[in-house]
């Protein structure tokens, strides 16, 4: 069982930046697929970015070039750097993990068994 706790959400004006962090209870975070999802009221949760054990990353089209996902291995933390934020980025952001082969270079956007409780990001125009 992996426990995840997000932090770093808040309110920012359009064009601003925020960094979200996800602290994991396991020291083997680097051996998991890590992902950030977001959800707004009335809409399905959508994947924003993933990072694979071997380091490969993927991004949803709306955030490509603006968001960067990374790991802080010593701190067992998953990080999402968000720049040039837009009002449409407003959502509850969740981190999630799933086990994966150490050699995996990509991760799916579904079937994540471990989730944090989320952190709210609000972008005003």
mmCIF file with all atom_site columns, C-alpha atoms in Angstrom:
data_model
loop_
_atom_site.group_PDB
_atom_site.id
_atom_site.type_symbol
_atom_site.label_atom_id
_atom_site.label_alt_id
_atom_site.label_comp_id
_atom_site.label_asym_id
_atom_site.label_entity_id
_atom_site.label_seq_id
_atom_site.pdbx_PDB_ins_code
_atom_site.Cartn_x
_atom_site.Cartn_y
_atom_site.Cartn_z
_atom_site.occupancy
_atom_site.B_iso_or_equiv
_atom_site.pdbx_formal_charge
_atom_site.auth_seq_id
_atom_site.auth_comp_id
_atom_site.auth_asym_id
_atom_site.auth_atom_id
_atom_site.pdbx_PDB_model_num
ATOM 1   C CA . UNK A 1 1   ? 0.000   0.000  0.000   1.00 0.00 ? 1   UNK A CA 1
ATOM 2   C CA . UNK A 1 2   ? 1.406   3.374  -1.040  1.00 0.00 ? 2   UNK A CA 1
ATOM 3   C CA . UNK A 1 3   ? 0.187   6.566  0.585   1.00 0.00 ? 3   UNK A CA 1
ATOM 4   C CA . UNK A 1 4   ? 0.459   9.823  -1.328  1.00 0.00 ? 4   UNK A CA 1
ATOM 5   C CA . UNK A 1 5   ? 0.094   13.392 -0.102  1.00 0.00 ? 5   UNK A CA 1
ATOM 6   C CA . UNK A 1 6   ? -0.036  16.350 -2.478  1.00 0.00 ? 6   UNK A CA 1
ATOM 7   C CA . UNK A 1 7   ? 0.957   19.918 -1.661  1.00 0.00 ? 7   UNK A CA 1
ATOM 8   C CA . UNK A 1 8   ? 1.680   23.170 -3.443  1.00 0.00 ? 8   UNK A CA 1
ATOM 9   C CA . UNK A 1 9   ? -1.712  24.097 -4.816  1.00 0.00 ? 9   UNK A CA 1
ATOM 10  C CA . UNK A 1 10  ? -3.093  27.582 -4.542  1.00 0.00 ? 10  UNK A CA 1
ATOM 11  C CA . UNK A 1 11  ? -4.368  30.599 -6.416  1.00 0.00 ? 11  UNK A CA 1
ATOM 12  C CA . UNK A 1 12  ? -2.379  32.366 -9.111  1.00 0.00 ? 12  UNK A CA 1
ATOM 13  C CA . UNK A 1 13  ? -3.002  34.799 -11.928 1.00 0.00 ? 13  UNK A CA 1
ATOM 14  C CA . UNK A 1 14  ? -2.875  33.723 -15.540 1.00 0.00 ? 14  UNK A CA 1
ATOM 15  C CA . UNK A 1 15  ? 0.702   33.508 -16.738 1.00 0.00 ? 15  UNK A CA 1
ATOM 16  C CA . UNK A 1 16  ? 1.970   32.574 -13.315 1.00 0.00 ? 16  UNK A CA 1
ATOM 17  C CA . UNK A 1 17  ? 3.607   29.377 -12.073 1.00 0.00 ? 17  UNK A CA 1
ATOM 18  C CA . UNK A 1 18  ? 3.040   26.785 -9.385  1.00 0.00 ? 18  UNK A CA 1
ATOM 19  C CA . UNK A 1 19  ? 4.933   23.687 -8.322  1.00 0.00 ? 19  UNK A CA 1
ATOM 20  C CA . UNK A 1 20  ? 2.972   20.718 -7.019  1.00 0.00 ? 20  UNK A CA 1
ATOM 21  C CA . UNK A 1 21  ? 4.653   18.045 -4.913  1.00 0.00 ? 21  UNK A CA 1
ATOM 22  C CA . UNK A 1 22  ? 3.515   14.549 -4.063  1.00 0.00 ? 22  UNK A CA 1
ATOM 23  C CA . UNK A 1 23  ? 5.178   12.851 -1.125  1.00 0.00 ? 23  UNK A CA 1
ATOM 24  C CA . UNK A 1 24  ? 5.118   9.058  -1.128  1.00 0.00 ? 24  UNK A CA 1
ATOM 25  C CA . UNK A 1 25  ? 5.257   6.653  1.801   1.00 0.00 ? 25  UNK A CA 1
ATOM 26  C CA . UNK A 1 26  ? 7.486   4.269  -0.127  1.00 0.00 ? 26  UNK A CA 1
ATOM 27  C CA . UNK A 1 27  ? 11.217  4.699  -0.617  1.00 0.00 ? 27  UNK A CA 1
ATOM 28  C CA . UNK A 1 28  ? 10.824  2.936  -3.948  1.00 0.00 ? 28  UNK A CA 1
ATOM 29  C CA . UNK A 1 29  ? 8.841   5.714  -5.634  1.00 0.00 ? 29  UNK A CA 1
ATOM 30  C CA . UNK A 1 30  ? 11.303  5.680  -8.490  1.00 0.00 ? 30  UNK A CA 1
ATOM 31  C CA . UNK A 1 31  ? 10.255  2.130  -9.339  1.00 0.00 ? 31  UNK A CA 1
ATOM 32  C CA . UNK A 1 32  ? 6.662   3.148  -9.980  1.00 0.00 ? 32  UNK A CA 1
ATOM 33  C CA . UNK A 1 33  ? 4.850   4.917  -12.769 1.00 0.00 ? 33  UNK A CA 1
ATOM 34  C CA . UNK A 1 34  ? 4.034   8.378  -11.446 1.00 0.00 ? 34  UNK A CA 1
ATOM 35  C CA . UNK A 1 35  ? 1.183   10.476 -12.795 1.00 0.00 ? 35  UNK A CA 1
ATOM 36  C CA . UNK A 1 36  ? -0.668  13.714 -12.240 1.00 0.00 ? 36  UNK A CA 1
ATOM 37  C CA . UNK A 1 37  ? -4.367  13.933 -13.000 1.00 0.00 ? 37  UNK A CA 1
ATOM 38  C CA . UNK A 1 38  ? -6.821  16.796 -12.732 1.00 0.00 ? 38  UNK A CA 1
ATOM 39  C CA . UNK A 1 39  ? -10.566 17.100 -12.413 1.00 0.00 ? 39  UNK A CA 1
ATOM 40  C CA . UNK A 1 40  ? -13.106 19.896 -12.540 1.00 0.00 ? 40  UNK A CA 1
ATOM 41  C CA . UNK A 1 41  ? -16.696 19.617 -11.289 1.00 0.00 ? 41  UNK A CA 1
ATOM 42  C CA . UNK A 1 42  ? -18.921 17.714 -13.684 1.00 0.00 ? 42  UNK A CA 1
ATOM 43  C CA . UNK A 1 43  ? -16.048 16.396 -15.763 1.00 0.00 ? 43  UNK A CA 1
ATOM 44  C CA . UNK A 1 44  ? -14.092 13.162 -15.808 1.00 0.00 ? 44  UNK A CA 1
ATOM 45  C CA . UNK A 1 45  ? -10.657 13.042 -14.262 1.00 0.00 ? 45  UNK A CA 1
ATOM 46  C CA . UNK A 1 46  ? -8.012  13.457 -16.963 1.00 0.00 ? 46  UNK A CA 1
ATOM 47  C CA . UNK A 1 47  ? -4.352  12.554 -17.033 1.00 0.00 ? 47  UNK A CA 1
ATOM 48  C CA . UNK A 1 48  ? -2.012  15.539 -17.199 1.00 0.00 ? 48  UNK A CA 1
ATOM 49  C CA . UNK A 1 49  ? 1.455   13.977 -17.179 1.00 0.00 ? 49  UNK A CA 1
ATOM 50  C CA . UNK A 1 50  ? 3.212   10.694 -16.479 1.00 0.00 ? 50  UNK A CA 1
ATOM 51  C CA . UNK A 1 51  ? 6.769   9.650  -15.710 1.00 0.00 ? 51  UNK A CA 1
ATOM 52  C CA . UNK A 1 52  ? 8.071   6.115  -16.091 1.00 0.00 ? 52  UNK A CA 1
ATOM 53  C CA . UNK A 1 53  ? 10.637  4.293  -13.938 1.00 0.00 ? 53  UNK A CA 1
ATOM 54  C CA . UNK A 1 54  ? 13.254  4.618  -16.681 1.00 0.00 ? 54  UNK A CA 1
ATOM 55  C CA . UNK A 1 55  ? 12.542  8.336  -17.008 1.00 0.00 ? 55  UNK A CA 1
ATOM 56  C CA . UNK A 1 56  ? 10.256  8.635  -20.007 1.00 0.00 ? 56  UNK A CA 1
ATOM 57  C CA . UNK A 1 57  ? 7.618   11.351 -19.702 1.00 0.00 ? 57  UNK A CA 1
ATOM 58  C CA . UNK A 1 58  ? 4.355   12.129 -21.464 1.00 0.00 ? 58  UNK A CA 1
ATOM 59  C CA . UNK A 1 59  ? 1.994   15.096 -21.353 1.00 0.00 ? 59  UNK A CA 1
ATOM 60  C CA . UNK A 1 60  ? -1.560  15.854 -22.313 1.00 0.00 ? 60  UNK A CA 1
ATOM 61  C CA . UNK A 1 61  ? -1.769  18.160 -25.328 1.00 0.00 ? 61  UNK A CA 1
ATOM 62  C CA . UNK A 1 62  ? -3.214  21.145 -23.378 1.00 0.00 ? 62  UNK A CA 1
ATOM 63  C CA . UNK A 1 63  ? -0.188  21.268 -21.054 1.00 0.00 ? 63  UNK A CA 1
ATOM 64  C CA . UNK A 1 64  ? 2.587   20.252 -23.434 1.00 0.00 ? 64  UNK A CA 1
ATOM 65  C CA . UNK A 1 65  ? 5.420   22.757 -23.236 1.00 0.00 ? 65  UNK A CA 1
ATOM 66  C CA . UNK A 1 66  ? 4.077   24.378 -20.065 1.00 0.00 ? 66  UNK A CA 1
ATOM 67  C CA . UNK A 1 67  ? 4.151   21.587 -17.456 1.00 0.00 ? 67  UNK A CA 1
ATOM 68  C CA . UNK A 1 68  ? 7.112   19.436 -16.432 1.00 0.00 ? 68  UNK A CA 1
ATOM 69  C CA . UNK A 1 69  ? 6.874   16.232 -14.399 1.00 0.00 ? 69  UNK A CA 1
ATOM 70  C CA . UNK A 1 70  ? 9.879   14.963 -12.474 1.00 0.00 ? 70  UNK A CA 1
ATOM 71  C CA . UNK A 1 71  ? 10.982  12.915 -9.487  1.00 0.00 ? 71  UNK A CA 1
ATOM 72  C CA . UNK A 1 72  ? 13.032  13.846 -6.466  1.00 0.00 ? 72  UNK A CA 1
ATOM 73  C CA . UNK A 1 73  ? 14.380  10.415 -5.629  1.00 0.00 ? 73  UNK A CA 1
ATOM 74  C CA . UNK A 1 74  ? 16.038  11.209 -2.275  1.00 0.00 ? 74  UNK A CA 1
ATOM 75  C CA . UNK A 1 75  ? 12.799  12.776 -1.089  1.00 0.00 ? 75  UNK A CA 1
ATOM 76  C CA . UNK A 1 76  ? 10.524  10.121 -2.622  1.00 0.00 ? 76  UNK A CA 1
ATOM 77  C CA . UNK A 1 77  ? 8.587   12.939 -4.224  1.00 0.00 ? 77  UNK A CA 1
ATOM 78  C CA . UNK A 1 78  ? 6.791   13.404 -7.519  1.00 0.00 ? 78  UNK A CA 1
ATOM 79  C CA . UNK A 1 79  ? 6.856   16.988 -8.774  1.00 0.00 ? 79  UNK A CA 1
ATOM 80  C CA . UNK A 1 80  ? 4.775   18.898 -11.320 1.00 0.00 ? 80  UNK A CA 1
ATOM 81  C CA . UNK A 1 81  ? 6.129   22.280 -12.381 1.00 0.00 ? 81  UNK A CA 1
ATOM 82  C CA . UNK A 1 82  ? 3.368   24.318 -13.993 1.00 0.00 ? 82  UNK A CA 1
ATOM 83  C CA . UNK A 1 83  ? 4.243   27.489 -15.899 1.00 0.00 ? 83  UNK A CA 1
ATOM 84  C CA . UNK A 1 84  ? 2.287   29.972 -18.017 1.00 0.00 ? 84  UNK A CA 1
ATOM 85  C CA . UNK A 1 85  ? -0.868  28.878 -16.242 1.00 0.00 ? 85  UNK A CA 1
ATOM 86  C CA . UNK A 1 86  ? -4.224  29.520 -17.861 1.00 0.00 ? 86  UNK A CA 1
ATOM 87  C CA . UNK A 1 87  ? -7.709  29.808 -16.345 1.00 0.00 ? 87  UNK A CA 1
ATOM 88  C CA . UNK A 1 88  ? -8.599  26.489 -17.973 1.00 0.00 ? 88  UNK A CA 1
ATOM 89  C CA . UNK A 1 89  ? -5.921  24.834 -15.807 1.00 0.00 ? 89  UNK A CA 1
ATOM 90  C CA . UNK A 1 90  ? -8.125  25.452 -12.775 1.00 0.00 ? 90  UNK A CA 1
ATOM 91  C CA . UNK A 1 91  ? -8.885  22.056 -11.239 1.00 0.00 ? 91  UNK A CA 1
ATOM 92  C CA . UNK A 1 92  ? -8.237  19.681 -8.379  1.00 0.00 ? 92  UNK A CA 1
ATOM 93  C CA . UNK A 1 93  ? -4.914  18.013 -9.071  1.00 0.00 ? 93  UNK A CA 1
ATOM 94  C CA . UNK A 1 94  ? -4.185  14.459 -7.928  1.00 0.00 ? 94  UNK A CA 1
ATOM 95  C CA . UNK A 1 95  ? -1.018  12.393 -7.980  1.00 0.00 ? 95  UNK A CA 1
ATOM 96  C CA . UNK A 1 96  ? -1.179  8.659  -8.534  1.00 0.00 ? 96  UNK A CA 1
ATOM 97  C CA . UNK A 1 97  ? 1.190   5.718  -8.831  1.00 0.00 ? 97  UNK A CA 1
ATOM 98  C CA . UNK A 1 98  ? 1.203   2.150  -10.053 1.00 0.00 ? 98  UNK A CA 1
ATOM 99  C CA . UNK A 1 99  ? 3.862   -0.518 -10.132 1.00 0.00 ? 99  UNK A CA 1
ATOM 100 C CA . UNK A 1 100 ? 5.829   -0.967 -13.340 1.00 0.00 ? 100 UNK A CA 1
ATOM 101 C CA . UNK A 1 101 ? 8.964   -2.703 -14.601 1.00 0.00 ? 101 UNK A CA 1
ATOM 102 C CA . UNK A 1 102 ? 12.126  -0.813 -13.738 1.00 0.00 ? 102 UNK A CA 1
ATOM 103 C CA . UNK A 1 103 ? 12.970  -0.646 -17.440 1.00 0.00 ? 103 UNK A CA 1
ATOM 104 C CA . UNK A 1 104 ? 9.618   0.858  -18.471 1.00 0.00 ? 104 UNK A CA 1
ATOM 105 C CA . UNK A 1 105 ? 9.905   4.043  -20.512 1.00 0.00 ? 105 UNK A CA 1
ATOM 106 C CA . UNK A 1 106 ? 6.219   4.882  -20.691 1.00 0.00 ? 106 UNK A CA 1
ATOM 107 C CA . UNK A 1 107 ? 3.186   4.650  -18.470 1.00 0.00 ? 107 UNK A CA 1
ATOM 108 C CA . UNK A 1 108 ? -0.543  4.328  -19.124 1.00 0.00 ? 108 UNK A CA 1
ATOM 109 C CA . UNK A 1 109 ? -3.072  7.009  -18.361 1.00 0.00 ? 109 UNK A CA 1
ATOM 110 C CA . UNK A 1 110 ? -5.402  4.650  -16.536 1.00 0.00 ? 110 UNK A CA 1
ATOM 111 C CA . UNK A 1 111 ? -5.529  1.930  -13.857 1.00 0.00 ? 111 UNK A CA 1
ATOM 112 C CA . UNK A 1 112 ? -3.687  3.632  -11.048 1.00 0.00 ? 112 UNK A CA 1
ATOM 113 C CA . UNK A 1 113 ? -4.457  1.991  -7.691  1.00 0.00 ? 113 UNK A CA 1
ATOM 114 C CA . UNK A 1 114 ? -2.805  4.550  -5.417  1.00 0.00 ? 114 UNK A CA 1
ATOM 115 C CA . UNK A 1 115 ? -4.073  8.119  -5.176  1.00 0.00 ? 115 UNK A CA 1
ATOM 116 C CA . UNK A 1 116 ? -3.563  11.216 -3.097  1.00 0.00 ? 116 UNK A CA 1
ATOM 117 C CA . UNK A 1 117 ? -6.459  13.354 -1.884  1.00 0.00 ? 117 UNK A CA 1
ATOM 118 C CA . UNK A 1 118 ? -5.734  16.203 -4.231  1.00 0.00 ? 118 UNK A CA 1
ATOM 119 C CA . UNK A 1 119 ? -4.675  19.829 -4.116  1.00 0.00 ? 119 UNK A CA 1
ATOM 120 C CA . UNK A 1 120 ? -6.677  22.702 -5.603  1.00 0.00 ? 120 UNK A CA 1
ATOM 121 C CA . UNK A 1 121 ? -5.209  24.940 -8.291  1.00 0.00 ? 121 UNK A CA 1
ATOM 122 C CA . UNK A 1 122 ? -7.109  28.096 -9.210  1.00 0.00 ? 122 UNK A CA 1
ATOM 123 C CA . UNK A 1 123 ? -5.973  30.369 -12.043 1.00 0.00 ? 123 UNK A CA 1
ATOM 124 C CA . UNK A 1 124 ? -7.647  33.746 -12.430 1.00 0.00 ? 124 UNK A CA 1
ATOM 125 C CA . UNK A 1 125 ? -7.692  35.796 -15.610 1.00 0.00 ? 125 UNK A CA 1
#
